[in-house]
Amino acid sequence: MGTPPYYGPDFGLLQKQDPELAQVLLDELDRVRGGLQLIASENFTSPAVLAALGSTLTNKYAEGYPGRRYYGGCEVVDRAERLAIQRAKKLFNAEHANVQPHSGASANLAAYAALLQPGDTMLAMALPHGGHLTHGSKVNFSGRWFDVVSYGVRRDTELIDYDEVRDLALRHQPKLIVCGATSYPRLIDYGAFRGIADEVGAWLMADVAHPIGLMAGGAIPSAVPYADVVTFTTHKALRGPRGGAILCTEELAKKIDRAVFPFVQGGPLMHVVAAKAVAFGEAMRPEFADYVNKVIVNARALAESLTGEGMRAVSGGTDTHLALIDLRDMGVSGAEAEQRCAAAGITLNRNVIPYDPEPASITSGIRVGTPCVTTQGMGPQELKEVGTLVTRAVRHPGSAGEVRERIAALLAIHRPYLSEY
Ligand code: DSN
């Protein structure tokens, strides 16, 4: 008998050796197959991405960069990282890519480390208006280590007020301007941010963790031509493994690489780097462009359905993969809505809305997104029904059983990790 050519995940072995943990994996698969996943920042990776994640590359220490490692035996994993870098540069038309950040937060920490010193001033979107913890929240390193000035959205339009951003930039002279958000349903004008950054001599960083997949598929304009540094995660609409990455200009390449390693991180997760390469390769295919266009069409259909049922979409709708819903007119909090939806088999998250009178633990809103359901093959007709079901679950908690049945019927046709990829 020859040596098997590949050694990879063997679920039967895991079940035999550790049935308790194996059951967790089965239960999680049951959970996603048995409900509707509307969390805007999640997706279902392809089996090919999962195969790379479950590979022996997890074993290798590879501190450093391809060809310049601090451990021997890296010549094979170097190929995985080179592939990931080449594909990221090609996919996003970027001068330089660093694919090692373990997460979006690590990528942001590294970008700040490359561009700022503690105490420097940065201008970024406020968390309660759709920004991110790492954009200067007081409970995060970014808010503690930097002098953070925040911009938000206008009360009337619920859109970024570029005049306010410019005024704040002129007044505070930040060294870095950060654009990008986690619950902003509209397109961001990266050109306007570039103009403001140039006017005050600031670096421009775009944290496009949310819309990077849409940019990869060409469904929305890219931030890469405008920003000095672009940080992102690979696991949202991009549909790769959980992780982060950074794109930047050649001018900043060395600073960014040194900031990721050795300043912020030690050894990279080579199985994840390999899985990122797989995901970037998948995102180059025409089917992926088709997928992300459908994600947006579906998000619009869902937002229209929800507003047709009497909910209010913040900013009036969406241009992206997500919608933010204000529940105040319904007299239901975001936390209650999240619980009621969970009882009906719908997973989504409560979310603060701009000028929210409620704290983050309660909120007045929910955020919904379509990356998962679109991967499952649902289209606008199904999303119209999903909107009706979400509204019914939120308004009438007693109808949870009925809603569950309808969802089961939808999922019988569109089942994650069962239907064709
Ligand atoms: N936690 C991510 C999200 O759900 O948007 C952002 O980091």
Short mmCIF file of C-alpha atoms and ligand atoms in Angstrom, two decimals:
data_model
loop_
_atom_site.label_atom_id
_atom_site.label_comp_id
_atom_site.label_asym_id
_atom_site.label_seq_id
_atom_site.Cartn_x
_atom_site.Cartn_y
_atom_site.Cartn_z
CA MET A 1 0.00 0.00 0.00
CA GLY A 2 1.38 3.42 -0.94
CA THR A 3 1.23 6.55 1.20
CA PRO A 4 -2.11 8.34 0.85
CA PRO A 5 -1.44 11.51 -1.16
CA TYR A 6 -3.32 13.78 1.22
CA TYR A 7 -4.15 13.89 4.91
CA GLY A 8 -7.10 16.08 5.78
CA PRO A 9 -10.17 16.36 7.96
CA ASP A 10 -11.57 13.00 9.01
CA PHE A 11 -14.78 13.59 10.86
CA GLY A 12 -15.22 9.88 11.64
CA LEU A 13 -11.91 9.92 13.51
CA LEU A 14 -12.91 13.01 15.48
CA GLN A 15 -16.21 11.37 16.42
CA LYS A 16 -14.34 8.31 17.66
CA GLN A 17 -11.68 10.22 19.59
CA ASP A 18 -13.71 13.11 20.93
CA PRO A 19 -17.45 12.52 20.55
CA GLU A 20 -18.27 15.43 22.85
CA LEU A 21 -16.51 17.99 20.64
CA ALA A 22 -17.64 16.25 17.43
CA GLN A 23 -21.20 16.77 18.61
CA VAL A 24 -20.57 20.52 18.88
CA LEU A 25 -19.60 20.57 15.19
CA LEU A 26 -22.71 18.60 14.24
CA ASP A 27 -24.95 20.82 16.35
CA GLU A 28 -23.55 23.98 14.77
CA LEU A 29 -24.16 22.57 11.31
CA ASP A 30 -27.71 21.70 12.38
CA ARG A 31 -28.17 25.22 13.71
CA VAL A 32 -27.20 26.89 10.43
CA ARG A 33 -29.14 24.38 8.36
CA GLY A 34 -32.19 24.77 10.56
CA GLY A 35 -32.54 28.58 10.57
CA LEU A 36 -32.16 31.72 8.54
CA GLN A 37 -28.80 33.48 8.94
CA LEU A 38 -29.20 37.22 8.43
CA ILE A 39 -26.09 38.44 10.25
CA ALA A 40 -24.54 40.91 7.79
CA SER A 41 -20.95 40.02 8.70
CA GLU A 42 -21.26 36.23 8.25
CA ASN A 43 -21.18 33.90 5.28
CA PHE A 44 -20.73 30.22 4.37
CA THR A 45 -17.23 29.49 3.04
CA SER A 46 -16.81 27.01 0.23
CA PRO A 47 -15.75 23.43 1.02
CA ALA A 48 -12.41 24.28 -0.66
CA VAL A 49 -11.78 27.06 1.88
CA LEU A 50 -12.72 24.65 4.70
CA ALA A 51 -10.30 22.05 3.31
CA ALA A 52 -7.41 24.55 3.45
CA LEU A 53 -8.43 25.56 6.99
CA GLY A 54 -8.46 21.94 8.13
CA SER A 55 -5.01 21.21 6.72
CA THR A 56 -1.62 20.40 8.23
CA LEU A 57 -0.45 23.94 7.44
CA THR A 58 -1.78 24.79 10.90
CA ASN A 59 1.34 23.11 12.31
CA LYS A 60 3.95 25.38 10.78
CA TYR A 61 5.67 28.24 12.53
CA ALA A 62 6.54 30.87 9.92
CA GLU A 63 7.37 34.14 11.69
CA GLY A 64 8.51 36.60 9.06
CA TYR A 65 7.59 36.79 5.40
CA PRO A 66 8.12 34.49 2.37
CA GLY A 67 11.85 34.02 1.80
CA ARG A 68 12.65 35.85 5.08
CA ARG A 69 11.44 33.57 7.87
CA TYR A 70 12.78 33.01 11.36
CA TYR A 71 12.15 29.23 11.16
CA GLY A 72 13.42 26.53 8.86
CA GLY A 73 11.14 24.43 6.71
CA CYS A 74 9.03 27.32 5.45
CA GLU A 75 9.69 26.78 1.75
CA VAL A 76 6.32 25.09 1.23
CA VAL A 77 4.12 27.43 3.27
CA ASP A 78 5.93 30.33 1.55
CA ARG A 79 4.17 29.23 -1.63
CA ALA A 80 0.78 29.54 0.04
CA GLU A 81 1.53 33.05 1.31
CA ARG A 82 2.98 34.17 -2.03
CA LEU A 83 -0.15 32.93 -3.77
CA ALA A 84 -2.38 34.77 -1.30
CA ILE A 85 -0.38 37.99 -1.75
CA GLN A 86 -0.30 37.78 -5.55
CA ARG A 87 -4.01 37.04 -5.75
CA ALA A 88 -4.94 39.83 -3.31
CA LYS A 89 -2.86 42.35 -5.27
CA LYS A 90 -4.43 41.27 -8.57
CA LEU A 91 -7.98 41.04 -7.24
CA PHE A 92 -7.91 44.50 -5.68
CA ASN A 93 -5.40 46.14 -8.02
CA ALA A 94 -3.24 46.98 -5.02
CA GLU A 95 0.48 47.77 -4.90
CA HIS A 96 1.10 45.75 -1.75
CA ALA A 97 -0.77 43.17 0.34
CA ASN A 98 -0.17 41.75 3.79
CA VAL A 99 -2.30 38.64 4.37
CA GLN A 100 -1.14 37.79 7.90
CA PRO A 101 -3.49 39.78 10.21
CA HIS A 102 -5.46 37.34 12.35
CA SER A 103 -8.55 39.57 12.27
CA GLY A 104 -9.89 42.96 11.26
CA ALA A 105 -9.03 44.35 14.69
CA SER A 106 -5.41 43.14 14.34
CA ALA A 107 -5.25 44.66 10.86
CA ASN A 108 -6.44 48.00 12.22
CA LEU A 109 -4.03 47.87 15.14
CA ALA A 110 -1.16 47.23 12.69
CA ALA A 111 -2.28 50.05 10.38
CA TYR A 112 -2.37 52.49 13.30
CA ALA A 113 1.02 51.24 14.50
CA ALA A 114 2.45 51.91 11.02
CA LEU A 115 1.04 55.42 10.74
CA LEU A 116 0.66 56.86 14.26
CA GLN A 117 2.40 57.31 17.59
CA PRO A 118 0.46 57.09 20.87
CA GLY A 119 -1.22 60.44 21.52
CA ASP A 120 -1.57 61.33 17.82
CA THR A 121 -4.91 62.60 16.57
CA MET A 122 -7.12 60.51 14.33
CA LEU A 123 -10.54 61.26 12.88
CA ALA A 124 -12.94 58.33 12.49
CA MET A 125 -16.62 57.45 12.43
CA ALA A 126 -18.28 57.17 15.84
CA LEU A 127 -19.27 53.63 16.85
CA PRO A 128 -22.90 54.59 17.62
CA HIS A 129 -23.21 55.99 14.09
CA GLY A 130 -21.94 52.85 12.39
CA GLY A 131 -18.17 52.90 13.00
CA HIS A 132 -16.22 50.12 14.74
CA LEU A 133 -14.77 49.55 18.19
CA THR A 134 -11.28 49.93 16.74
CA HIS A 135 -12.14 53.33 15.27
CA GLY A 136 -11.58 55.06 18.57
CA SER A 137 -14.08 53.66 21.04
CA LYS A 138 -13.09 54.45 24.64
CA VAL A 139 -13.36 50.75 25.58
CA ASN A 140 -10.84 49.79 22.89
CA PHE A 141 -7.06 50.33 22.57
CA SER A 142 -7.74 52.85 19.78
CA GLY A 143 -9.71 55.16 22.07
CA ARG A 144 -7.19 54.83 24.87
CA TRP A 145 -3.97 55.29 22.89
CA PHE A 146 -4.97 57.99 20.42
CA ASP A 147 -6.60 61.36 20.58
CA VAL A 148 -9.77 60.49 18.70
CA VAL A 149 -12.13 62.94 17.04
CA SER A 150 -15.36 61.36 15.78
CA TYR A 151 -17.71 62.19 12.96
CA GLY A 152 -21.20 60.78 12.51
CA VAL A 153 -24.18 60.88 10.20
CA ARG A 154 -26.63 63.75 9.82
CA ARG A 155 -29.80 63.49 11.86
CA ASP A 156 -32.05 64.25 8.87
CA THR A 157 -30.48 62.14 6.10
CA GLU A 158 -28.67 59.56 8.26
CA LEU A 159 -25.80 59.88 5.77
CA ILE A 160 -22.17 60.87 6.38
CA ASP A 161 -21.89 64.63 6.39
CA TYR A 162 -18.74 65.28 4.35
CA ASP A 163 -18.85 68.98 5.27
CA GLU A 164 -18.72 68.01 8.96
CA VAL A 165 -15.82 65.62 8.27
CA ARG A 166 -13.94 68.42 6.49
CA ASP A 167 -14.67 70.96 9.24
CA LEU A 168 -13.45 68.54 11.92
CA ALA A 169 -10.35 67.72 9.87
CA LEU A 170 -9.50 71.40 9.39
CA ARG A 171 -10.09 72.14 13.08
CA HIS A 172 -8.23 69.16 14.59
CA GLN A 173 -5.56 68.48 11.91
CA PRO A 174 -5.58 64.67 12.37
CA LYS A 175 -2.57 62.65 11.30
CA LEU A 176 -4.94 59.90 10.12
CA ILE A 177 -8.49 59.91 8.78
CA VAL A 178 -10.36 56.61 8.95
CA CYS A 179 -13.37 55.88 6.78
CA GLY A 180 -15.40 52.69 6.78
CA ALA A 181 -18.22 51.34 8.92
CA THR A 182 -19.96 48.24 10.19
CA SER A 183 -23.59 49.30 9.97
CA TYR A 184 -23.72 51.99 7.29
CA PRO A 185 -26.02 50.79 4.51
CA ARG A 186 -24.95 53.32 1.90
CA LEU A 187 -21.89 53.77 -0.31
CA ILE A 188 -19.01 55.77 1.11
CA ASP A 189 -17.45 58.47 -1.08
CA TYR A 190 -13.77 57.52 -0.77
CA GLY A 191 -12.83 60.27 -3.24
CA ALA A 192 -14.35 62.89 -0.92
CA PHE A 193 -12.36 61.46 2.02
CA ARG A 194 -9.16 61.51 -0.12
CA GLY A 195 -9.76 65.18 -0.91
CA ILE A 196 -10.20 66.04 2.79
CA ALA A 197 -7.12 64.00 3.79
CA ASP A 198 -5.03 65.78 1.15
CA GLU A 199 -6.29 69.17 2.29
CA VAL A 200 -5.04 68.60 5.84
CA GLY A 201 -2.03 66.41 5.01
CA ALA A 202 -3.45 63.31 6.74
CA TRP A 203 -3.06 59.65 5.89
CA LEU A 204 -6.30 58.03 4.70
CA MET A 205 -7.21 54.57 5.92
CA ALA A 206 -10.32 52.75 4.66
CA ASP A 207 -11.58 49.92 6.85
CA VAL A 208 -13.68 48.05 4.31
CA ALA A 209 -14.20 44.87 6.32
CA HIS A 210 -17.88 44.91 5.38
CA PRO A 211 -17.97 45.87 1.68
CA ILE A 212 -14.66 44.27 0.55
CA GLY A 213 -16.49 41.31 -1.03
CA LEU A 214 -18.71 43.67 -3.00
CA MET A 215 -15.58 45.53 -4.16
CA ALA A 216 -13.84 42.26 -5.10
CA GLY A 217 -16.75 41.35 -7.38
CA GLY A 218 -16.92 44.85 -8.85
CA ALA A 219 -20.44 45.51 -7.53
CA ILE A 220 -19.48 48.79 -5.82
CA PRO A 221 -16.56 51.23 -6.28
CA SER A 222 -13.28 50.21 -4.64
CA ALA A 223 -11.56 52.18 -1.89
CA VAL A 224 -8.10 51.03 -3.08
CA PRO A 225 -7.44 53.86 -5.56
CA TYR A 226 -8.12 56.46 -2.84
CA ALA A 227 -6.79 55.19 0.47
CA ASP A 228 -3.15 54.93 1.56
CA VAL A 229 -4.06 51.86 3.60
CA VAL A 230 -7.06 49.54 3.23
CA THR A 231 -7.84 47.06 6.00
CA PHE A 232 -10.42 44.31 5.70
CA THR A 233 -11.65 40.97 6.92
CA THR A 234 -11.84 37.93 4.69
CA HIS A 235 -14.91 36.21 6.14
CA LYS A 236 -17.84 38.51 5.38
CA ALA A 237 -19.29 38.96 1.85
CA LEU A 238 -15.82 37.94 0.56
CA ARG A 239 -16.67 34.40 1.80
CA GLY A 240 -13.20 33.40 2.90
CA PRO A 241 -11.82 32.12 6.21
CA ARG A 242 -12.11 34.16 9.41
CA GLY A 243 -9.20 36.62 9.26
CA GLY A 244 -7.89 40.01 8.21
CA ALA A 245 -5.65 41.56 5.57
CA ILE A 246 -4.13 44.91 4.60
CA LEU A 247 -3.57 46.54 1.22
CA CYS A 248 -1.37 49.61 0.86
CA THR A 249 0.78 51.67 -1.43
CA GLU A 250 4.33 50.59 -2.18
CA GLU A 251 5.46 53.62 -0.14
CA LEU A 252 3.95 52.13 3.02
CA ALA A 253 4.70 48.46 2.33
CA LYS A 254 7.67 48.09 4.69
CA LYS A 255 5.99 50.04 7.50
CA ILE A 256 2.84 47.91 7.26
CA ASP A 257 4.76 44.62 7.11
CA ARG A 258 6.85 45.56 10.15
CA ALA A 259 3.76 46.67 12.02
CA VAL A 260 1.98 43.32 11.44
CA PHE A 261 5.12 41.33 12.31
CA PRO A 262 6.95 41.72 14.64
CA PHE A 263 5.07 44.65 16.22
CA VAL A 264 1.50 43.29 16.54
CA GLN A 265 1.69 39.57 15.81
CA GLY A 266 4.03 36.62 16.04
CA GLY A 267 3.62 33.55 13.85
CA PRO A 268 1.03 33.78 11.09
CA LEU A 269 -1.75 31.16 10.88
CA MET A 270 -0.53 29.47 7.71
CA HIS A 271 -3.64 27.31 7.26
CA VAL A 272 -5.71 30.51 7.33
CA VAL A 273 -3.30 32.27 4.95
CA ALA A 274 -3.72 29.30 2.57
CA ALA A 275 -7.51 29.51 2.91
CA LYS A 276 -7.34 33.25 2.14
CA ALA A 277 -5.49 32.36 -1.09
CA VAL A 278 -8.29 29.94 -1.97
CA ALA A 279 -10.95 32.58 -1.27
CA PHE A 280 -9.14 35.26 -3.32
CA GLY A 281 -8.93 32.75 -6.19
CA GLU A 282 -12.66 32.08 -5.91
CA ALA A 283 -13.43 35.81 -5.82
CA MET A 284 -11.66 36.26 -9.19
CA ARG A 285 -14.19 34.04 -10.93
CA PRO A 286 -17.16 35.49 -12.86
CA GLU A 287 -19.53 33.49 -10.61
CA PHE A 288 -18.36 35.58 -7.66
CA ALA A 289 -19.19 38.86 -9.43
CA ASP A 290 -22.62 37.42 -10.09
CA TYR A 291 -22.92 36.39 -6.43
CA VAL A 292 -22.10 39.84 -4.98
CA ASN A 293 -24.43 41.58 -7.42
CA LYS A 294 -27.18 39.25 -6.18
CA VAL A 295 -26.23 40.01 -2.56
CA ILE A 296 -27.06 43.69 -3.19
CA VAL A 297 -30.25 42.96 -5.15
CA ASN A 298 -31.34 40.71 -2.30
CA ALA A 299 -30.51 43.29 0.38
CA ARG A 300 -32.64 45.85 -1.48
CA ALA A 301 -35.50 43.34 -1.79
CA LEU A 302 -35.27 42.60 1.94
CA ALA A 303 -35.13 46.29 2.92
CA GLU A 304 -38.10 47.06 0.65
CA SER A 305 -40.08 44.19 2.07
CA LEU A 306 -39.36 45.27 5.66
CA THR A 307 -40.32 48.89 4.95
CA GLY A 308 -43.42 47.68 3.07
CA GLU A 309 -44.38 45.84 6.26
CA GLY A 310 -44.11 49.05 8.29
CA MET A 311 -40.51 49.01 9.52
CA ARG A 312 -38.20 51.98 8.91
CA ALA A 313 -34.90 51.51 7.09
CA VAL A 314 -32.23 53.93 8.34
CA SER A 315 -31.30 56.29 5.45
CA GLY A 316 -34.33 54.97 3.55
CA GLY A 317 -32.79 51.77 2.20
CA THR A 318 -29.49 50.24 1.15
CA ASP A 319 -26.84 50.24 -1.59
CA THR A 320 -24.93 47.35 -0.06
CA HIS A 321 -25.31 43.94 1.56
CA LEU A 322 -27.00 45.21 4.73
CA ALA A 323 -29.90 47.24 6.03
CA LEU A 324 -30.28 48.91 9.40
CA ILE A 325 -33.82 48.92 10.75
CA ASP A 326 -35.26 51.40 13.25
CA LEU A 327 -37.87 49.67 15.43
CA ARG A 328 -38.97 52.62 17.56
CA ASP A 329 -42.33 53.05 15.80
CA MET A 330 -43.13 49.40 16.54
CA GLY A 331 -42.47 49.81 20.26
CA VAL A 332 -40.01 46.90 20.26
CA SER A 333 -36.34 47.17 21.24
CA GLY A 334 -33.51 45.67 19.21
CA ALA A 335 -32.82 43.16 21.99
CA GLU A 336 -36.46 42.03 22.03
CA ALA A 337 -36.55 41.78 18.25
CA GLU A 338 -33.34 39.71 18.24
CA GLN A 339 -34.86 37.32 20.80
CA ARG A 340 -38.21 37.06 19.01
CA CYS A 341 -36.49 36.35 15.69
CA ALA A 342 -34.30 33.71 17.35
CA ALA A 343 -37.42 31.99 18.68
CA ALA A 344 -38.75 31.91 15.12
CA GLY A 345 -35.52 30.49 13.63
CA ILE A 346 -34.07 33.77 12.34
CA THR A 347 -30.57 34.79 13.45
CA LEU A 348 -29.82 38.51 13.27
CA ASN A 349 -28.28 41.08 15.58
CA ARG A 350 -29.59 44.02 17.51
CA ASN A 351 -27.79 47.19 16.49
CA VAL A 352 -27.67 50.78 17.61
CA ILE A 353 -29.16 53.23 15.13
CA PRO A 354 -27.82 56.79 14.71
CA TYR A 355 -28.80 58.95 17.73
CA ASP A 356 -30.11 55.84 19.47
CA PRO A 357 -31.66 56.66 22.86
CA GLU A 358 -30.98 53.08 24.02
CA PRO A 359 -27.62 51.59 25.08
CA ALA A 360 -25.79 49.01 22.95
CA SER A 361 -27.12 46.17 25.13
CA ILE A 362 -30.74 47.09 24.25
CA THR A 363 -30.68 49.26 21.08
CA SER A 364 -33.56 50.56 18.98
CA GLY A 365 -32.62 48.66 15.87
CA ILE A 366 -31.64 45.48 14.13
CA ARG A 367 -29.13 44.91 11.33
CA VAL A 368 -29.90 42.43 8.54
CA GLY A 369 -27.64 41.25 5.74
CA THR A 370 -27.85 38.94 2.75
CA PRO A 371 -24.40 37.30 2.21
CA CYS A 372 -25.48 33.96 3.74
CA VAL A 373 -28.93 33.62 2.17
CA THR A 374 -27.49 34.58 -1.24
CA THR A 375 -24.81 31.88 -0.91
CA GLN A 376 -27.70 29.52 -0.22
CA GLY A 377 -29.18 30.48 -3.60
CA MET A 378 -32.09 32.65 -2.47
CA GLY A 379 -33.26 35.47 -4.74
CA PRO A 380 -35.42 38.61 -4.39
CA GLN A 381 -38.68 36.64 -4.25
CA GLU A 382 -37.45 34.66 -1.25
CA LEU A 383 -36.08 37.82 0.38
CA LYS A 384 -39.46 39.50 -0.01
CA GLU A 385 -40.93 36.62 1.98
CA VAL A 386 -38.06 36.76 4.49
CA GLY A 387 -38.97 40.42 5.15
CA THR A 388 -42.55 39.43 5.85
CA LEU A 389 -41.41 36.64 8.17
CA VAL A 390 -38.99 38.89 10.09
CA THR A 391 -41.75 41.46 10.59
CA ARG A 392 -44.23 38.83 11.72
CA ALA A 393 -41.72 37.35 14.18
CA VAL A 394 -40.96 40.80 15.64
CA ARG A 395 -44.57 42.00 15.80
CA HIS A 396 -46.30 38.80 16.86
CA PRO A 397 -44.08 36.64 19.09
CA GLY A 398 -46.95 34.13 19.28
CA SER A 399 -46.51 33.34 15.59
CA ALA A 400 -42.97 31.96 16.05
CA GLY A 401 -44.06 28.38 15.26
CA GLU A 402 -45.79 29.42 12.05
CA VAL A 403 -42.79 31.49 10.96
CA ARG A 404 -40.49 28.55 11.69
CA GLU A 405 -42.55 26.33 9.41
CA ARG A 406 -42.28 28.80 6.52
CA ILE A 407 -38.54 29.10 7.09
CA ALA A 408 -38.21 25.31 7.11
CA ALA A 409 -39.95 25.27 3.70
CA LEU A 410 -37.48 27.88 2.35
CA LEU A 411 -34.52 26.00 3.79
CA ALA A 412 -35.69 22.69 2.34
CA ILE A 413 -34.82 24.22 -1.05
CA HIS A 414 -31.86 26.40 0.00
CA ARG A 415 -29.77 24.37 2.43
CA PRO A 416 -26.24 25.46 3.35
CA TYR A 417 -23.55 22.80 2.92
CA LEU A 418 -26.04 20.50 1.25
CA SER A 419 -26.90 22.11 -2.09
CA GLU A 420 -24.49 22.67 -4.99
CA TYR A 421 -21.80 25.29 -4.44
N1 DSN B 1 -18.28 42.26 14.36
C1 DSN B 1 -18.29 42.78 13.01
C2 DSN B 1 -19.66 43.02 12.52
O1 DSN B 1 -20.52 42.22 12.84
O2 DSN B 1 -19.90 43.97 11.83
C3 DSN B 1 -17.45 43.99 12.91
O3 DSN B 1 -16.23 43.73 13.49
#
